[in-house]
mmCIF file of C-alpha atoms in Angstrom:
data_model
loop_
_atom_site.group_PDB
_atom_site.id
_atom_site.type_symbol
_atom_site.label_atom_id
_atom_site.label_comp_id
_atom_site.label_asym_id
_atom_site.label_seq_id
_atom_site.Cartn_x
_atom_site.Cartn_y
_atom_site.Cartn_z
ATOM 1 C CA MET A 42 50.897 -24.858 -116.863
ATOM 2 C CA ASN A 43 49.338 -26.708 -114.592
ATOM 3 C CA GLN A 44 45.738 -26.759 -114.192
ATOM 4 C CA THR A 45 43.840 -27.461 -110.930
ATOM 5 C CA ALA A 46 41.614 -30.330 -111.760
ATOM 6 C CA PRO A 47 37.387 -30.022 -110.737
ATOM 7 C CA ALA A 48 36.671 -31.195 -107.176
ATOM 8 C CA ALA A 49 34.805 -34.608 -107.270
ATOM 9 C CA ARG A 50 31.274 -34.705 -106.226
ATOM 10 C CA ASN A 51 29.835 -37.594 -104.037
ATOM 11 C CA PRO A 52 27.395 -39.033 -106.588
ATOM 12 C CA ARG A 53 24.636 -39.138 -103.660
ATOM 13 C CA GLY A 54 24.584 -35.391 -102.981
ATOM 14 C CA GLN A 55 25.127 -36.020 -99.525
ATOM 15 C CA GLY A 56 28.403 -35.956 -96.651
ATOM 16 C CA SER A 57 30.343 -34.055 -94.436
ATOM 17 C CA SER A 58 33.594 -33.732 -96.544
ATOM 18 C CA SER A 59 35.180 -33.841 -99.828
ATOM 19 C CA ARG A 60 38.086 -34.021 -101.161
ATOM 20 C CA LEU A 61 40.108 -31.584 -103.076
ATOM 21 C CA VAL A 62 43.679 -32.480 -105.253
ATOM 22 C CA PRO A 63 45.642 -28.944 -104.212
ATOM 23 C CA ARG A 64 48.197 -28.180 -106.689
ATOM 24 C CA HIS A 65 51.039 -29.687 -105.241
ATOM 25 C CA GLY A 66 48.909 -32.709 -105.894
ATOM 26 C CA ARG A 67 48.446 -33.509 -101.603
ATOM 27 C CA ALA A 68 45.120 -34.558 -100.669
ATOM 28 C CA VAL A 69 43.662 -32.010 -98.058
ATOM 29 C CA GLU A 70 40.603 -32.982 -96.339
ATOM 30 C CA ARG A 71 38.293 -30.330 -94.875
ATOM 31 C CA HIS A 72 36.064 -30.953 -92.774
ATOM 32 C CA VAL A 73 32.801 -29.398 -93.321
ATOM 33 C CA ARG A 74 29.985 -29.552 -90.246
ATOM 34 C CA ASN A 75 27.145 -30.667 -90.086
ATOM 35 C CA ARG A 76 23.888 -28.438 -90.059
ATOM 36 C CA TRP A 77 22.357 -29.699 -86.747
ATOM 37 C CA SER A 78 25.155 -29.943 -84.578
ATOM 38 C CA LEU A 79 25.570 -26.301 -82.969
ATOM 39 C CA PRO A 80 21.500 -27.125 -81.900
ATOM 40 C CA ALA A 81 21.940 -30.128 -80.543
ATOM 41 C CA PHE A 82 24.972 -29.284 -78.733
ATOM 42 C CA SER A 83 22.553 -25.937 -77.307
ATOM 43 C CA PHE A 84 19.652 -28.219 -76.397
ATOM 44 C CA VAL A 85 21.752 -31.124 -74.561
ATOM 45 C CA ALA A 86 23.486 -27.875 -71.893
ATOM 46 C CA THR A 87 20.090 -26.438 -71.524
ATOM 47 C CA MET A 88 18.630 -29.613 -70.545
ATOM 48 C CA SER A 89 21.689 -29.968 -68.317
ATOM 49 C CA ILE A 90 21.500 -26.469 -66.536
ATOM 50 C CA VAL A 91 17.168 -27.474 -66.007
ATOM 51 C CA LEU A 92 17.801 -30.470 -64.829
ATOM 52 C CA VAL A 93 20.571 -28.730 -62.282
ATOM 53 C CA SER A 94 18.272 -26.194 -61.095
ATOM 54 C CA ILE A 95 14.997 -28.572 -60.209
ATOM 55 C CA ALA A 96 17.276 -31.218 -58.457
ATOM 56 C CA ASP A 97 15.445 -32.204 -55.134
ATOM 57 C CA THR A 98 17.070 -29.948 -52.876
ATOM 58 C CA SER A 99 15.485 -31.557 -49.660
ATOM 59 C CA ALA A 100 17.517 -34.533 -49.380
ATOM 60 C CA PRO A 101 20.512 -34.091 -47.237
ATOM 61 C CA ALA A 102 23.626 -32.662 -48.588
ATOM 62 C CA VAL A 103 26.906 -35.271 -49.248
ATOM 63 C CA ALA A 104 29.769 -33.761 -47.714
ATOM 64 C CA VAL A 105 32.625 -34.690 -49.895
ATOM 65 C CA GLU A 106 35.790 -34.483 -48.337
ATOM 66 C CA LEU A 107 39.917 -33.705 -50.431
ATOM 67 C CA ALA A 108 41.757 -35.577 -48.584
ATOM 68 C CA ALA A 109 45.579 -35.460 -49.697
ATOM 69 C CA PRO A 110 47.276 -38.156 -50.894
ATOM 70 C CA GLY A 111 48.170 -41.041 -48.161
ATOM 71 C CA ALA A 112 46.081 -39.372 -45.736
ATOM 72 C CA THR A 113 43.669 -41.334 -43.207
ATOM 73 C CA THR A 114 40.283 -40.661 -43.698
ATOM 74 C CA VAL A 115 37.994 -41.089 -40.402
ATOM 75 C CA ASP A 116 34.389 -42.237 -40.518
ATOM 76 C CA SER A 117 32.290 -39.375 -39.438
ATOM 77 C CA GLN A 118 30.329 -39.495 -36.268
ATOM 78 C CA GLU A 119 27.383 -38.229 -34.783
ATOM 79 C CA PHE A 120 26.927 -36.851 -31.156
ATOM 80 C CA THR A 121 24.158 -36.300 -29.662
ATOM 81 C CA ALA A 122 23.890 -33.567 -27.046
ATOM 82 C CA SER A 123 20.540 -33.706 -24.118
ATOM 83 C CA GLY A 124 19.933 -31.718 -21.348
ATOM 84 C CA ALA A 125 17.722 -30.804 -18.358
ATOM 85 C CA HIS A 126 17.117 -27.313 -17.195
ATOM 86 C CA SER A 127 15.189 -27.203 -13.505
ATOM 87 C CA VAL A 128 14.689 -24.439 -11.776
ATOM 88 C CA THR A 129 14.106 -25.409 -7.868
ATOM 89 C CA ALA A 130 12.599 -22.291 -5.329
ATOM 90 C CA GLU A 131 13.034 -22.568 -2.044
ATOM 91 C CA LEU A 132 10.526 -20.428 0.450
ATOM 92 C CA ALA A 133 11.704 -19.771 3.853
ATOM 93 C CA ALA A 134 10.008 -21.216 6.296
ATOM 94 C CA TYR A 135 8.706 -18.994 9.426
ATOM 95 C CA ASP A 136 5.429 -19.498 11.901
ATOM 96 C CA ILE A 137 2.838 -17.314 12.022
ATOM 97 C CA THR A 138 2.406 -16.159 15.754
ATOM 98 C CA GLU A 139 -0.862 -14.202 16.291
ATOM 99 C CA PRO A 140 -0.239 -11.502 18.989
ATOM 100 C CA PRO A 141 -1.603 -11.658 22.487
ATOM 101 C CA PRO A 142 -5.354 -10.248 22.731
ATOM 102 C CA PRO A 143 -5.136 -6.622 24.716
ATOM 103 C CA PRO A 144 -5.374 -7.007 28.508
ATOM 104 C CA PRO A 145 -9.565 -6.300 29.298
ATOM 105 C CA VAL A 146 -9.714 -2.294 29.301
ATOM 106 C CA ALA A 147 -11.229 -1.676 32.474
ATOM 107 C CA ALA A 148 -14.469 -0.011 32.866
ATOM 108 C CA PRO A 149 -14.513 3.445 34.446
ATOM 109 C CA ALA A 150 -15.617 3.159 37.545
ATOM 110 C CA ALA A 151 -18.826 4.455 38.217
ATOM 111 C CA PRO A 152 -18.896 7.947 39.875
ATOM 112 C CA ALA A 153 -19.694 7.307 43.655
ATOM 113 C CA ALA A 154 -23.100 6.968 44.475
ATOM 114 C CA ARG A 155 -23.812 10.570 46.463
ATOM 115 C CA ALA A 156 -25.223 11.054 49.515
ATOM 116 C CA GLY A 157 -28.757 11.602 49.652
ATOM 117 C CA ALA A 158 -29.573 14.224 52.428
ATOM 118 C CA PRO A 159 -33.084 14.409 54.705
ATOM 119 C CA ALA A 160 -35.746 16.297 53.273
ATOM 120 C CA ALA A 161 -35.765 19.800 55.035
ATOM 121 C CA GLY A 162 -38.853 21.128 54.832
ATOM 122 C CA THR A 163 -40.054 24.227 54.201
ATOM 123 C CA PRO A 164 -38.098 27.100 56.054
ATOM 124 C CA ASP A 165 -39.202 30.460 58.205
ATOM 125 C CA PRO A 166 -39.688 33.028 56.428
ATOM 126 C CA GLY A 167 -36.708 35.772 56.735
ATOM 127 C CA SER A 168 -34.533 33.246 58.634
ATOM 128 C CA ALA A 169 -31.368 32.424 56.291
ATOM 129 C CA LYS A 170 -32.352 28.957 55.275
ATOM 130 C CA ALA A 171 -35.377 30.823 53.619
ATOM 131 C CA ILE A 172 -32.643 33.378 51.671
ATOM 132 C CA ALA A 173 -30.896 29.913 50.692
ATOM 133 C CA ALA A 174 -33.270 28.669 49.470
ATOM 134 C CA GLU A 175 -33.946 31.087 46.993
ATOM 135 C CA MET A 176 -30.917 31.487 46.402
ATOM 136 C CA VAL A 177 -30.197 27.680 45.472
ATOM 137 C CA ALA A 178 -33.780 28.122 43.069
ATOM 138 C CA ALA A 179 -32.221 31.020 41.089
ATOM 139 C CA ARG A 180 -29.526 29.039 40.259
ATOM 140 C CA GLY A 181 -31.331 26.370 38.402
ATOM 141 C CA TRP A 182 -31.240 23.688 41.565
ATOM 142 C CA GLY A 183 -33.867 21.581 42.574
ATOM 143 C CA THR A 184 -34.844 20.968 46.073
ATOM 144 C CA GLU A 185 -32.698 17.694 46.508
ATOM 145 C CA GLN A 186 -29.551 20.762 46.547
ATOM 146 C CA TYR A 187 -31.220 22.444 48.972
ATOM 147 C CA ASP A 188 -31.755 19.241 51.155
ATOM 148 C CA CYS A 189 -27.916 18.720 50.859
ATOM 149 C CA LEU A 190 -27.290 22.359 51.906
ATOM 150 C CA VAL A 191 -29.171 22.750 54.815
ATOM 151 C CA ALA A 192 -27.433 19.496 55.802
ATOM 152 C CA LEU A 193 -24.152 20.417 54.998
ATOM 153 C CA TRP A 194 -24.017 23.846 56.724
ATOM 154 C CA GLN A 195 -26.328 22.621 59.674
ATOM 155 C CA LYS A 196 -22.718 20.219 60.284
ATOM 156 C CA GLU A 197 -20.329 23.091 59.652
ATOM 157 C CA SER A 198 -21.945 26.147 61.934
ATOM 158 C CA SER A 199 -25.765 25.029 62.505
ATOM 159 C CA TRP A 200 -26.708 27.955 60.599
ATOM 160 C CA ASN A 201 -25.140 30.504 62.973
ATOM 161 C CA VAL A 202 -23.912 34.222 60.771
ATOM 162 C CA TYR A 203 -21.580 34.472 63.895
ATOM 163 C CA ALA A 204 -20.163 30.746 64.315
ATOM 164 C CA TYR A 205 -16.228 31.158 64.699
ATOM 165 C CA ASN A 206 -14.004 27.948 65.298
ATOM 166 C CA ALA A 207 -10.824 28.817 67.610
ATOM 167 C CA SER A 208 -8.619 25.915 66.445
ATOM 168 C CA SER A 209 -8.849 26.924 62.726
ATOM 169 C CA GLY A 210 -10.318 30.224 62.185
ATOM 170 C CA ALA A 211 -13.451 29.511 60.066
ATOM 171 C CA TYR A 212 -16.270 31.928 60.421
ATOM 172 C CA GLY A 213 -19.948 32.414 59.599
ATOM 173 C CA ILE A 214 -22.299 29.811 58.023
ATOM 174 C CA PRO A 215 -20.111 28.377 55.905
ATOM 175 C CA GLN A 216 -17.404 28.336 57.581
ATOM 176 C CA SER A 217 -15.019 30.513 55.142
ATOM 177 C CA LEU A 218 -11.324 30.079 56.473
ATOM 178 C CA PRO A 219 -10.369 32.948 57.035
ATOM 179 C CA GLY A 220 -13.686 34.789 56.934
ATOM 180 C CA SER A 221 -12.046 37.322 55.391
ATOM 181 C CA LYS A 222 -12.588 35.910 52.081
ATOM 182 C CA MET A 223 -15.936 36.861 52.111
ATOM 183 C CA ALA A 224 -15.346 39.940 51.717
ATOM 184 C CA SER A 225 -15.255 39.446 47.880
ATOM 185 C CA VAL A 226 -18.975 39.267 48.168
ATOM 186 C CA GLY A 227 -19.327 42.424 50.723
ATOM 187 C CA ALA A 228 -18.312 44.343 53.666
ATOM 188 C CA ASP A 229 -20.824 43.058 56.298
ATOM 189 C CA TRP A 230 -18.908 39.822 55.773
ATOM 190 C CA GLN A 231 -19.194 39.405 59.346
ATOM 191 C CA THR A 232 -23.276 39.938 60.323
ATOM 192 C CA ASN A 233 -24.841 39.184 56.971
ATOM 193 C CA PRO A 234 -26.332 35.872 55.865
ATOM 194 C CA ALA A 235 -27.341 36.726 52.834
ATOM 195 C CA THR A 236 -23.425 37.979 51.906
ATOM 196 C CA GLN A 237 -22.213 34.717 53.727
ATOM 197 C CA ILE A 238 -24.641 32.746 51.628
ATOM 198 C CA THR A 239 -23.672 34.085 48.522
ATOM 199 C CA TRP A 240 -20.170 33.399 48.853
ATOM 200 C CA GLY A 241 -20.258 29.728 50.438
ATOM 201 C CA LEU A 242 -22.828 29.249 47.348
ATOM 202 C CA ASN A 243 -19.789 30.614 44.814
ATOM 203 C CA TYR A 244 -17.266 28.573 45.966
ATOM 204 C CA ILE A 245 -19.633 25.370 46.385
ATOM 205 C CA GLN A 246 -20.253 25.437 42.770
ATOM 206 C CA GLY A 247 -16.551 26.354 41.469
ATOM 207 C CA ARG A 248 -15.219 22.979 43.911
ATOM 208 C CA TYR A 249 -18.055 20.326 43.682
ATOM 209 C CA GLY A 250 -20.387 21.582 41.020
ATOM 210 C CA ASP A 251 -23.529 21.319 43.558
ATOM 211 C CA PRO A 252 -24.034 21.694 47.267
ATOM 212 C CA CYS A 253 -24.902 17.700 47.403
ATOM 213 C CA GLY A 254 -21.364 17.172 45.396
ATOM 214 C CA ALA A 255 -19.839 19.638 48.418
ATOM 215 C CA TYR A 256 -22.389 16.987 51.133
ATOM 216 C CA ALA A 257 -20.528 13.916 49.332
ATOM 217 C CA SER A 258 -17.117 15.124 50.109
ATOM 218 C CA SER A 259 -17.557 16.106 53.166
ATOM 219 C CA GLN A 260 -19.375 12.340 54.446
ATOM 220 C CA SER A 261 -16.286 10.914 53.529
ATOM 221 C CA ARG A 262 -13.435 12.690 54.609
ATOM 222 C CA GLY A 263 -15.110 14.936 57.726
ATOM 223 C CA TRP A 264 -14.963 18.908 55.433
ATOM 224 C CA TYR A 265 -15.643 20.289 52.542
#
């Protein structure tokens, strides 16, 4: 009957292995891990990760080229591109020409000076001139208008109520043409000086404004 011999002890009580004698007489070595092996390996791995994490990232990266066997390695080349950009604006050339000044505006011609008539004086009471003086004053005209009226009709008819121009057909003190126009004032237009003077003053006021206007026209043209 075979018996297994007891394992031989390390006289110092230390070591990482021991020898056992099997039943068949072959020696088999069993390795026993040291109790500090795993902690040491873990510490080294942890420190490696930390060192990689805190590595200087500001340093330029190194490009690693993997070339196939037999490939030719070409040194890296650097290219610098630079350019200038400019904007050019051109203004169209033109000349500024001031417009010519407008032609001077002619001043309005001064109205022709009215021809002044000589003073007529005081008319005889009840005469045709006396009737005319009252009518002139009634229209708001002054004595100068009466003077013009006296001078105007003195030239036309000499203040004759029956004055007749055979060549033109004019009649009466105002020389109405034809005389029948005075019928608009009264049927006695042929004999009544008041009727003739009323029609004559109406005509002068409507055509010339006042007796002096009519007198000025008569002086320049010979008629009114």
